[in-house]
CSV table of C-alpha atoms and ligand atoms in Angstrom, one decimal:
chain,number,residue,atom,x,y,z
A,1,MET,CA,216.9,117.8,116.9
A,2,GLU,CA,214.9,118.6,120.0
A,3,ARG,CA,211.1,119.3,119.8
A,4,THR,CA,208.8,121.1,122.1
A,5,PHE,CA,205.0,121.7,122.4
A,6,LEU,CA,203.7,125.3,122.5
A,7,ALA,CA,200.1,126.5,122.7
A,8,ILE,CA,198.8,130.0,122.2
A,9,LYS,CA,196.0,130.1,124.8
A,10,PRO,CA,192.5,131.5,124.2
A,11,ASP,CA,193.6,135.0,125.5
A,12,GLY,CA,196.5,135.1,123.0
A,13,VAL,CA,194.2,134.1,120.1
A,14,GLN,CA,191.5,136.6,121.1
A,15,ARG,CA,194.0,139.4,121.5
A,16,GLY,CA,195.4,138.9,118.0
A,17,LEU,CA,198.9,137.8,119.2
A,18,VAL,CA,199.1,134.6,117.0
A,19,GLY,CA,201.3,136.2,114.4
A,20,THR,CA,203.5,138.0,116.9
A,21,ILE,CA,204.1,134.9,118.9
A,22,ILE,CA,204.9,132.7,115.9
A,23,GLN,CA,207.2,135.4,114.5
A,24,ARG,CA,209.2,135.4,117.8
A,25,PHE,CA,210.1,131.7,117.4
A,26,GLU,CA,210.7,132.0,113.6
A,27,GLN,CA,213.0,134.9,114.2
A,28,LYS,CA,215.0,133.1,116.9
A,29,GLY,CA,215.7,130.4,114.2
A,30,TYR,CA,213.4,127.6,115.3
A,31,THR,CA,211.5,125.5,112.9
A,32,LEU,CA,207.7,125.0,113.0
A,33,VAL,CA,206.9,121.3,112.4
A,34,GLY,CA,203.2,121.2,113.6
A,35,LEU,CA,200.4,123.8,113.7
A,36,LYS,CA,196.7,123.7,114.2
A,37,LEU,CA,193.9,126.0,115.4
A,38,MET,CA,191.5,124.0,117.6
A,39,ARG,CA,188.9,124.0,120.3
A,40,VAL,CA,190.2,122.0,123.3
A,41,SER,CA,187.9,119.4,124.8
A,42,ARG,CA,187.6,119.2,128.6
A,43,GLU,CA,189.2,115.7,128.4
A,44,LEU,CA,192.2,117.0,126.6
A,45,ALA,CA,192.5,120.0,128.9
A,46,GLU,CA,192.3,117.8,132.0
A,47,GLN,CA,194.9,115.4,130.6
A,48,HIS,CA,197.3,118.2,129.6
A,49,TYR,CA,197.1,119.9,133.0
A,50,SER,CA,196.8,116.6,135.0
A,51,GLU,CA,199.8,117.5,137.3
A,52,HIS,CA,197.7,120.4,138.6
A,53,LYS,CA,194.5,118.4,139.2
A,54,ASP,CA,194.6,119.0,143.0
A,55,LYS,CA,195.4,122.7,142.8
A,56,PRO,CA,192.7,125.3,143.6
A,57,PHE,CA,193.1,126.9,140.2
A,58,PHE,CA,192.6,123.6,138.3
A,59,ALA,CA,188.8,124.1,137.5
A,60,GLY,CA,189.4,127.7,136.4
A,61,LEU,CA,192.3,126.7,134.3
A,62,VAL,CA,190.4,124.0,132.4
A,63,ASN,CA,187.5,126.4,131.9
A,64,PHE,CA,189.8,129.0,130.5
A,65,ILE,CA,191.7,126.7,128.1
A,66,THR,CA,188.4,125.3,126.8
A,67,SER,CA,186.8,128.8,126.4
A,68,GLY,CA,188.0,129.6,122.9
A,69,PRO,CA,190.3,128.6,120.1
A,70,VAL,CA,193.9,127.6,120.9
A,71,VAL,CA,196.8,127.4,118.5
A,72,ALA,CA,198.7,124.2,119.1
A,73,MET,CA,202.3,124.0,117.8
A,74,VAL,CA,205.4,121.8,117.7
A,75,TRP,CA,208.7,123.6,117.2
A,76,GLU,CA,212.1,122.1,116.5
A,77,GLY,CA,215.6,123.2,117.1
A,78,ARG,CA,218.7,123.0,119.3
A,79,GLY,CA,217.8,123.7,122.9
A,80,VAL,CA,214.3,124.6,121.9
A,81,ILE,CA,212.6,123.2,125.1
A,82,ALA,CA,214.5,125.3,127.6
A,83,ASN,CA,214.9,128.3,125.3
A,84,ALA,CA,211.2,128.5,124.4
A,85,ARG,CA,210.5,128.7,128.2
A,86,LYS,CA,213.0,131.6,128.4
A,87,LEU,CA,211.3,133.4,125.5
A,88,ILE,CA,207.9,132.8,127.1
A,89,GLY,CA,209.0,134.1,130.6
A,90,ALA,CA,207.9,133.4,134.2
A,91,THR,CA,204.5,131.8,134.8
A,92,ASN,CA,203.3,134.9,136.6
A,93,PRO,CA,203.5,137.6,134.0
A,94,LEU,CA,204.1,140.2,136.8
A,95,ASN,CA,207.4,138.4,137.4
A,96,ALA,CA,208.2,137.9,133.7
A,97,GLU,CA,211.1,140.0,132.3
A,98,PRO,CA,210.4,142.6,129.7
A,99,GLY,CA,211.3,141.1,126.3
A,100,THR,CA,209.6,137.8,127.2
A,101,LEU,CA,206.2,137.1,125.7
A,102,ARG,CA,204.5,137.0,129.1
A,103,GLY,CA,206.6,140.1,130.2
A,104,ASP,CA,205.5,142.0,127.2
A,105,PHE,CA,202.0,140.9,126.6
A,106,ALA,CA,200.3,139.7,129.8
A,107,VAL,CA,199.5,140.7,133.4
A,108,ASP,CA,197.6,138.0,135.2
A,109,VAL,CA,198.7,134.4,135.9
A,110,GLY,CA,195.4,133.1,134.7
A,111,ARG,CA,195.7,134.9,131.4
A,112,ASN,CA,199.4,134.3,130.5
A,113,VAL,CA,198.9,133.9,126.7
A,114,ILE,CA,201.1,130.9,126.0
A,115,HIS,CA,202.0,127.4,127.2
A,116,GLY,CA,205.4,125.8,126.7
A,117,SER,CA,206.6,122.3,127.7
A,118,ASP,CA,208.9,122.5,130.8
A,119,SER,CA,211.0,119.4,130.3
A,120,PRO,CA,212.0,116.8,127.6
A,121,GLU,CA,209.6,114.3,129.3
A,122,ASN,CA,206.7,116.7,129.2
A,123,ALA,CA,207.5,117.9,125.7
A,124,GLU,CA,207.3,114.3,124.4
A,125,ARG,CA,204.1,113.6,126.4
A,126,GLU,CA,202.4,116.8,125.3
A,127,ILE,CA,203.4,116.4,121.6
A,128,ASN,CA,201.9,112.9,121.7
A,129,LEU,CA,198.8,114.1,123.5
A,130,TRP,CA,198.0,117.0,121.1
A,131,PHE,CA,199.3,115.7,117.7
A,132,GLN,CA,199.2,112.6,115.7
A,133,THR,CA,202.4,111.6,114.0
A,134,GLN,CA,201.1,112.3,110.5
A,135,GLU,CA,200.2,115.9,111.5
A,136,LEU,CA,203.9,116.7,112.1
A,137,VAL,CA,205.9,117.8,109.0
A,138,PRO,CA,209.7,117.2,109.2
A,139,TRP,CA,211.5,119.6,106.9
A,140,GLU,CA,214.8,121.3,106.7
A,141,PRO,CA,214.6,125.1,106.2
A,142,ALA,CA,217.0,126.6,103.6
A,143,PHE,CA,218.4,128.9,106.3
A,144,THR,CA,219.8,126.0,108.4
A,145,SER,CA,223.4,126.7,107.7
A,146,TRP,CA,222.9,130.4,108.6
A,147,VAL,CA,221.5,129.6,112.0
A,148,TYR,CA,223.6,126.5,113.0
A,149,GLU,CA,227.4,126.5,112.6
A,150,MET,CA,227.2,122.7,112.3
B,1,LIG,P1,203.7,127.2,133.2
B,1,LIG,O1,202.6,127.4,132.2
B,1,LIG,O2,204.6,128.4,133.3
B,1,LIG,O3,204.5,125.9,132.9
B,1,LIG,P2,202.5,125.9,135.6
B,1,LIG,O4,203.0,126.0,137.0
B,1,LIG,O5,202.7,124.6,134.8
B,1,LIG,O6,203.1,127.1,134.7
B,1,LIG,O7,201.0,126.2,135.5
B,1,LIG,C1,200.2,126.0,134.4
B,1,LIG,C2,199.2,127.1,134.2
B,1,LIG,O8,198.3,127.2,135.2
B,1,LIG,C3,199.9,128.5,134.1
B,1,LIG,O9,200.4,128.8,132.9
B,1,LIG,C4,198.7,129.4,134.5
B,1,LIG,O10,197.9,129.7,133.4
B,1,LIG,C5,198.0,128.5,135.5
B,1,LIG,N1,198.3,128.8,136.8
B,1,LIG,C6,199.4,128.5,137.5
B,1,LIG,N2,199.4,129.0,138.8
B,1,LIG,C7,198.2,129.6,138.9
B,1,LIG,C8,197.6,130.4,140.0
B,1,LIG,O11,198.2,130.5,141.1
B,1,LIG,N3,196.4,130.9,139.7
B,1,LIG,C9,195.8,130.8,138.5
B,1,LIG,N4,196.3,130.1,137.5
B,1,LIG,C10,197.6,129.6,137.6
């Protein structure tokens, strides 16, 4: 089963969207296997967003992601990496479709509520960066046969 890393950013936590966001992935049929509320160190923020280190918005992005509590999560399920990105919506919320999290709950690209890994390589890298193996809880939900045909 595929896994992805999702993080509710400080704006999502401050705006009381934690429950709504978690519910969206639960209702889709995906399985939560890791969850923690945490303050993000500058070191972790810079590592997480290292691919953007030369971009003009990098300093602001690191300041933002370290500015308040973040909910870090690992979700599991068939196609979860690409499908979580679809549920999240376009990076700029003004371009995100209604029905997506960013389309419904955000306006500004610098306050877009949630992060989701964009590829299998980044999912693995980000899960390892944010979680220790013993923090992840493999389990099989009782509803599995009602979500998956096989
Ligand atoms: P993603 O979060 O949809 O994968 P990325 O291009 O990887 O998008 O950018 C990472 C994050 O950096 C975005 O979610 C957003 O918070 C921020 N960001 C991206 N582009 C801009 C920009 O032009 N101005 C301000 N912040 C940006």
